[in-house]
Short mmCIF file of C-alpha atoms in Angstrom, two decimals:
data_model
loop_
_atom_site.label_atom_id
_atom_site.label_comp_id
_atom_site.label_asym_id
_atom_site.label_seq_id
_atom_site.Cartn_x
_atom_site.Cartn_y
_atom_site.Cartn_z
CA MET A 1 0.14 -0.23 -0.03
CA ALA A 2 1.31 3.15 -1.31
CA GLU A 3 2.53 5.78 1.58
CA LYS A 4 0.25 8.74 1.61
CA LYS A 5 1.94 11.60 1.28
CA LYS A 6 1.86 14.61 3.70
CA PHE A 7 1.20 18.37 3.00
CA ARG A 8 3.57 20.30 3.96
CA GLN A 9 3.49 24.20 4.20
CA PRO A 10 5.68 26.23 1.83
CA GLU A 11 8.24 28.33 3.20
CA VAL A 12 7.59 31.92 2.23
CA ASP A 13 10.16 34.09 2.84
CA SER A 14 9.27 37.57 5.00
CA ASN A 15 10.63 40.21 2.57
CA THR A 16 8.32 38.23 0.10
CA VAL A 17 5.32 38.71 2.00
CA ALA A 18 6.29 42.29 2.44
CA GLU A 19 7.11 42.78 -1.00
CA LEU A 20 3.47 41.17 -2.34
CA SER A 21 1.92 43.31 0.19
CA GLN A 22 3.48 46.27 -0.63
CA LYS A 23 2.45 45.62 -4.63
CA LEU A 24 -1.32 44.61 -3.73
CA LEU A 25 -1.15 48.16 -1.72
CA GLU A 26 -0.01 50.21 -4.79
CA ALA A 27 -2.15 48.78 -7.08
CA ASN A 28 -5.36 49.13 -4.83
CA ALA A 29 -4.33 52.98 -4.82
CA ARG A 30 -4.20 52.93 -8.32
CA LEU A 31 -7.67 51.64 -8.94
CA GLN A 32 -9.31 54.30 -6.33
CA GLN A 33 -7.32 57.15 -8.46
CA ALA A 34 -8.96 55.93 -11.45
CA GLU A 35 -12.27 55.30 -10.25
CA ARG A 36 -11.74 59.13 -8.27
CA GLU A 37 -10.91 60.16 -11.59
CA ARG A 38 -13.48 58.59 -13.79
CA LYS A 39 -16.22 60.29 -11.34
CA LEU A 40 -14.87 63.33 -11.60
CA MET A 41 -14.72 62.93 -15.75
CA LEU A 42 -18.54 61.77 -15.70
CA GLU A 43 -19.28 64.88 -13.24
CA ASN A 44 -17.03 67.41 -15.59
CA ILE A 45 -18.61 65.67 -18.94
CA SER A 46 -22.16 66.06 -17.57
CA HIS A 47 -21.91 69.51 -16.54
CA ASP A 48 -20.19 70.57 -19.87
CA LEU A 49 -23.24 69.60 -21.69
CA ARG A 50 -25.95 71.42 -20.00
CA ALA A 51 -24.82 74.56 -21.45
CA PRO A 52 -25.30 73.48 -25.19
CA LEU A 53 -28.07 71.38 -24.23
CA THR A 54 -29.96 74.60 -22.84
CA ALA A 55 -29.19 76.49 -25.99
CA ILE A 56 -30.91 73.49 -27.70
CA ARG A 57 -34.07 73.55 -25.56
CA SER A 58 -34.32 77.13 -25.97
CA ALA A 59 -34.48 77.07 -29.79
CA ILE A 60 -37.04 73.94 -29.53
CA ASP A 61 -39.29 76.31 -27.07
CA TYR A 62 -38.77 79.17 -30.04
CA LEU A 63 -40.00 77.23 -32.67
CA ASN A 64 -42.74 75.41 -30.97
CA GLN A 65 -44.23 79.24 -29.94
CA LYS A 66 -44.09 79.42 -33.96
CA ASN A 67 -45.70 76.53 -35.26
CA GLU A 68 -48.71 76.97 -32.79
CA ALA A 69 -49.26 80.52 -34.08
CA GLY A 70 -48.73 79.19 -37.74
CA GLU A 71 -45.24 81.66 -38.43
CA LEU A 72 -43.60 78.87 -39.79
CA ASN A 73 -43.58 77.84 -43.88
CA SER A 74 -44.03 74.60 -43.62
CA SER A 75 -46.62 71.98 -43.79
CA GLY A 76 -48.22 71.85 -40.51
CA ASP A 77 -48.44 68.95 -39.53
CA GLU A 78 -45.45 67.43 -40.50
CA MET A 79 -43.85 70.26 -38.66
CA THR A 80 -45.43 69.54 -35.66
CA GLN A 81 -44.70 65.75 -35.48
CA MET A 82 -41.14 66.97 -35.95
CA LEU A 83 -40.79 69.15 -33.20
CA HIS A 84 -42.97 66.78 -30.85
CA LEU A 85 -40.01 63.97 -31.88
CA ILE A 86 -37.34 66.68 -31.39
CA ASP A 87 -38.61 67.89 -27.92
CA ASN A 88 -39.10 64.23 -26.68
CA ARG A 89 -35.63 62.83 -27.52
CA THR A 90 -34.08 66.13 -26.52
CA ARG A 91 -36.32 66.04 -22.74
CA THR A 92 -34.84 62.63 -22.26
CA LEU A 93 -30.92 63.97 -23.22
CA GLU A 94 -32.15 66.85 -20.40
CA VAL A 95 -33.16 64.17 -18.02
CA LEU A 96 -30.06 61.99 -18.37
CA ILE A 97 -27.50 64.58 -17.82
CA ARG A 98 -29.07 66.17 -14.66
CA ASP A 99 -28.97 63.08 -13.15
CA LEU A 100 -26.03 61.80 -14.16
CA TYR A 101 -24.27 64.98 -13.19
CA TYR A 102 -26.33 64.55 -9.72
CA LEU A 103 -25.36 61.09 -9.53
CA THR A 104 -21.96 61.64 -9.76
CA CYS A 105 -22.02 64.53 -7.30
CA ILE A 106 -23.04 62.35 -4.69
CA GLU A 107 -20.79 59.91 -5.36
CA ASN A 108 -18.17 62.39 -5.21
CA GLY A 109 -18.95 63.41 -2.03
CA SER A 110 -18.85 67.02 -3.75
CA ASP A 111 -22.57 67.44 -2.91
CA GLU A 112 -22.44 67.66 0.94
CA LEU A 113 -25.68 66.85 3.11
CA LYS A 114 -27.34 69.91 4.84
CA LEU A 115 -28.74 67.49 8.09
CA GLN A 116 -31.73 68.10 10.39
CA ARG A 117 -33.38 66.56 12.98
CA VAL A 118 -36.94 66.48 12.17
CA PRO A 119 -39.96 64.24 13.18
CA LEU A 120 -39.80 61.49 10.30
CA SER A 121 -44.00 60.97 10.42
CA GLN A 122 -44.01 65.03 10.03
CA PHE A 123 -41.62 65.12 7.11
CA LEU A 124 -43.59 61.70 5.80
CA GLU A 125 -47.02 63.10 6.11
CA GLU A 126 -45.98 66.61 4.73
CA TYR A 127 -45.34 64.88 1.50
CA PHE A 128 -48.38 62.64 1.41
CA PHE A 129 -50.77 65.84 2.01
CA ALA A 130 -48.60 67.13 -1.65
CA ALA A 131 -49.17 63.61 -3.02
CA GLN A 132 -52.43 63.76 -2.80
CA ILE A 133 -53.10 66.93 -4.60
CA ASP A 134 -50.80 66.42 -7.36
CA ASP A 135 -52.49 65.52 -10.52
CA LYS A 136 -50.29 63.34 -11.59
CA TYR A 137 -51.46 60.82 -8.79
CA SER A 138 -55.20 61.71 -9.04
CA ALA A 139 -55.41 58.20 -10.70
CA ARG A 140 -53.93 56.38 -8.12
CA ASN A 141 -55.07 55.60 -4.09
CA ILE A 142 -52.80 57.43 -2.27
CA ILE A 143 -53.02 55.72 1.56
CA CYS A 144 -50.88 56.80 4.25
CA GLU A 145 -50.28 54.02 7.43
CA ILE A 146 -48.49 56.12 9.93
CA PRO A 147 -49.56 55.63 13.67
CA ASP A 148 -50.14 58.87 15.14
CA ASP A 149 -48.06 58.03 18.14
CA TYR A 150 -45.15 57.47 15.70
CA ASP A 151 -42.47 59.60 17.55
CA ALA A 152 -39.31 58.74 15.56
CA GLU A 153 -36.76 61.36 14.55
CA VAL A 154 -34.08 61.29 11.56
CA ASN A 155 -31.13 63.41 11.01
CA VAL A 156 -31.87 64.19 7.43
CA ASP A 157 -30.97 66.43 4.19
CA VAL A 158 -35.28 67.28 3.80
CA GLY A 159 -34.35 68.34 0.17
CA LYS A 160 -32.68 65.26 -0.62
CA MET A 161 -34.90 62.73 1.35
CA SER A 162 -37.60 64.19 -0.62
CA ARG A 163 -35.87 63.39 -4.05
CA VAL A 164 -36.15 59.64 -2.42
CA LEU A 165 -39.66 59.86 -2.18
CA ASP A 166 -40.18 61.56 -5.51
CA ASN A 167 -38.35 58.87 -7.48
CA LEU A 168 -40.13 55.52 -5.30
CA PHE A 169 -43.67 57.46 -5.63
CA THR A 170 -42.38 58.13 -9.63
CA ASN A 171 -41.82 54.71 -10.01
CA ALA A 172 -44.90 53.41 -8.20
CA ARG A 173 -47.02 55.75 -10.80
CA LYS A 174 -45.27 54.43 -13.89
CA TYR A 175 -45.55 50.84 -13.20
CA SER A 176 -49.01 50.71 -11.98
CA GLU A 177 -52.57 50.67 -13.56
CA ASP A 178 -54.97 53.66 -12.85
CA GLY A 179 -56.74 52.60 -9.91
CA ALA A 180 -53.51 51.53 -7.67
CA ASP A 181 -52.41 51.79 -4.31
CA ILE A 182 -49.53 53.87 -3.60
CA VAL A 183 -49.05 53.65 0.37
CA LEU A 184 -46.70 55.52 2.33
CA GLY A 185 -46.23 53.81 5.95
CA VAL A 186 -43.33 53.27 8.82
CA LEU A 187 -41.96 50.94 10.51
CA ASP A 188 -41.00 51.32 13.85
CA GLU A 189 -37.17 48.56 15.14
CA GLY A 190 -35.24 49.65 18.06
CA GLN A 191 -32.88 52.13 17.49
CA LEU A 192 -33.56 52.20 13.10
CA ALA A 193 -36.33 54.04 12.17
CA THR A 194 -37.82 52.69 8.63
CA PHE A 195 -40.53 54.28 6.12
CA TYR A 196 -41.78 52.11 2.73
CA VAL A 197 -43.40 53.34 -0.41
CA LYS A 198 -45.76 50.17 -1.19
CA ASP A 199 -47.63 49.89 -4.46
CA THR A 200 -49.77 47.41 -6.38
CA GLY A 201 -48.29 47.42 -9.55
CA ARG A 202 -46.73 45.35 -11.91
CA GLY A 203 -44.27 43.95 -9.65
CA ILE A 204 -40.17 43.34 -10.13
CA PRO A 205 -39.10 39.86 -11.11
CA GLU A 206 -37.37 38.11 -8.13
CA GLU A 207 -34.19 37.51 -10.14
CA ALA A 208 -34.13 41.16 -11.00
CA LEU A 209 -34.13 42.57 -6.85
CA ASP A 210 -30.60 42.30 -6.40
CA HIS A 211 -29.77 44.16 -9.41
CA ILE A 212 -32.17 47.18 -9.60
CA PHE A 213 -29.97 49.99 -7.53
CA GLU A 214 -27.10 49.24 -9.87
CA ARG A 215 -26.53 52.08 -12.64
CA THR A 216 -26.16 50.21 -15.64
CA TYR A 217 -29.10 47.64 -15.05
CA ARG A 218 -32.65 47.51 -16.32
CA VAL A 219 -35.05 45.29 -15.80
CA SER A 220 -36.18 43.25 -19.24
CA GLY A 221 -38.93 44.63 -20.74
CA ALA A 222 -39.37 47.28 -18.43
CA ARG A 223 -39.07 50.69 -20.39
CA THR A 224 -40.75 53.89 -19.56
CA PRO A 225 -44.27 54.23 -20.39
CA ASP A 226 -45.59 56.44 -23.03
CA GLY A 227 -44.97 60.14 -22.33
CA GLU A 228 -42.64 59.84 -19.47
CA SER A 229 -38.88 60.66 -19.59
CA SER A 230 -36.46 58.81 -17.54
CA SER A 231 -32.61 58.15 -17.36
CA GLY A 232 -33.03 54.89 -15.60
CA LEU A 233 -30.41 56.46 -12.79
CA GLY A 234 -33.45 56.99 -10.38
CA LEU A 235 -32.48 54.11 -8.13
CA SER A 236 -28.80 54.54 -8.19
CA ILE A 237 -29.79 57.94 -6.77
CA VAL A 238 -31.96 57.10 -4.46
CA LYS A 239 -29.50 54.49 -2.73
CA GLY A 240 -26.50 56.89 -3.23
CA ILE A 241 -28.50 59.39 -0.89
CA VAL A 242 -29.86 56.48 1.61
CA THR A 243 -26.51 55.37 1.87
CA GLN A 244 -24.85 59.04 2.15
CA HIS A 245 -27.32 59.22 5.44
CA GLY A 246 -26.00 56.11 7.16
CA GLY A 247 -29.22 54.05 6.04
CA ARG A 248 -29.96 51.07 3.68
CA ILE A 249 -32.81 50.55 1.08
CA TRP A 250 -34.21 47.20 -0.10
CA CYS A 251 -36.95 45.64 -2.36
CA GLU A 252 -39.63 43.47 -1.65
CA SER A 253 -41.93 42.53 -4.81
CA LYS A 254 -44.22 40.05 -6.64
CA LEU A 255 -44.72 39.93 -10.19
CA GLY A 256 -48.45 41.32 -10.85
CA GLU A 257 -48.92 42.24 -7.16
CA GLY A 258 -46.44 45.27 -6.68
CA SER A 259 -43.55 46.31 -4.75
CA CYS A 260 -42.38 47.53 -1.27
CA PHE A 261 -39.87 49.81 -1.22
CA TYR A 262 -37.88 49.91 2.49
CA VAL A 263 -35.72 52.98 3.37
CA GLU A 264 -34.04 52.32 7.15
CA LEU A 265 -32.41 55.16 8.63
CA PRO A 266 -30.61 55.82 11.95
CA LYS A 267 -33.17 57.30 14.61
CA ALA A 268 -31.11 60.99 16.01
#
């Protein structure tokens, strides 16, 4: 019977370990520098694109006014269709550049938080009442699930956290039908304050839930509804803002039943 070979741990010189560790640190530093430069480049590009886009927008608005007044010497229907197409494509580009610039500012840390200590229920209820009278949600049932005795306070940048709610409510509206529910509520879990936005819309496939907050990911078949302009960066921006606040966000969803997005924040 053959004798079993004994495992021998290879001997590694301490100088070799130190040299490899140093090379690993240097490689990591280069990667971090490259990532910083990439983010700065994206910020500069999205910033610089806004000026020429503003000029294009002004020209489109001017032509639209002239066309509506019948002052353009061309076929009315053809010109109207052409202007409508250019207008829609430009609006999509405007949203993309705006969101890309905002996202890169968040990631670079150049857009600092202006924190205020606020009662979470008051902040959410004010947003809820504003959504109730917003024509965008007139075909949805806006529901508030915040107990009267909920007293958690959080430190938030009110403007940025309002943008989180804007994006979550907009998505709930986009991907649901007339008559669907959009619910704003809270959970109380020890040192954490959690609010949620729930809808009874189309839902998200289970395999997509781990990826929906990634910038480059789009759920297959989830195209922006007609008449809507979207950059596809909304949930990435939401995650960036929540992370800035030291919180986390996740989603639970079932196809055909709807989705629920949870935002968890440290209590003040």
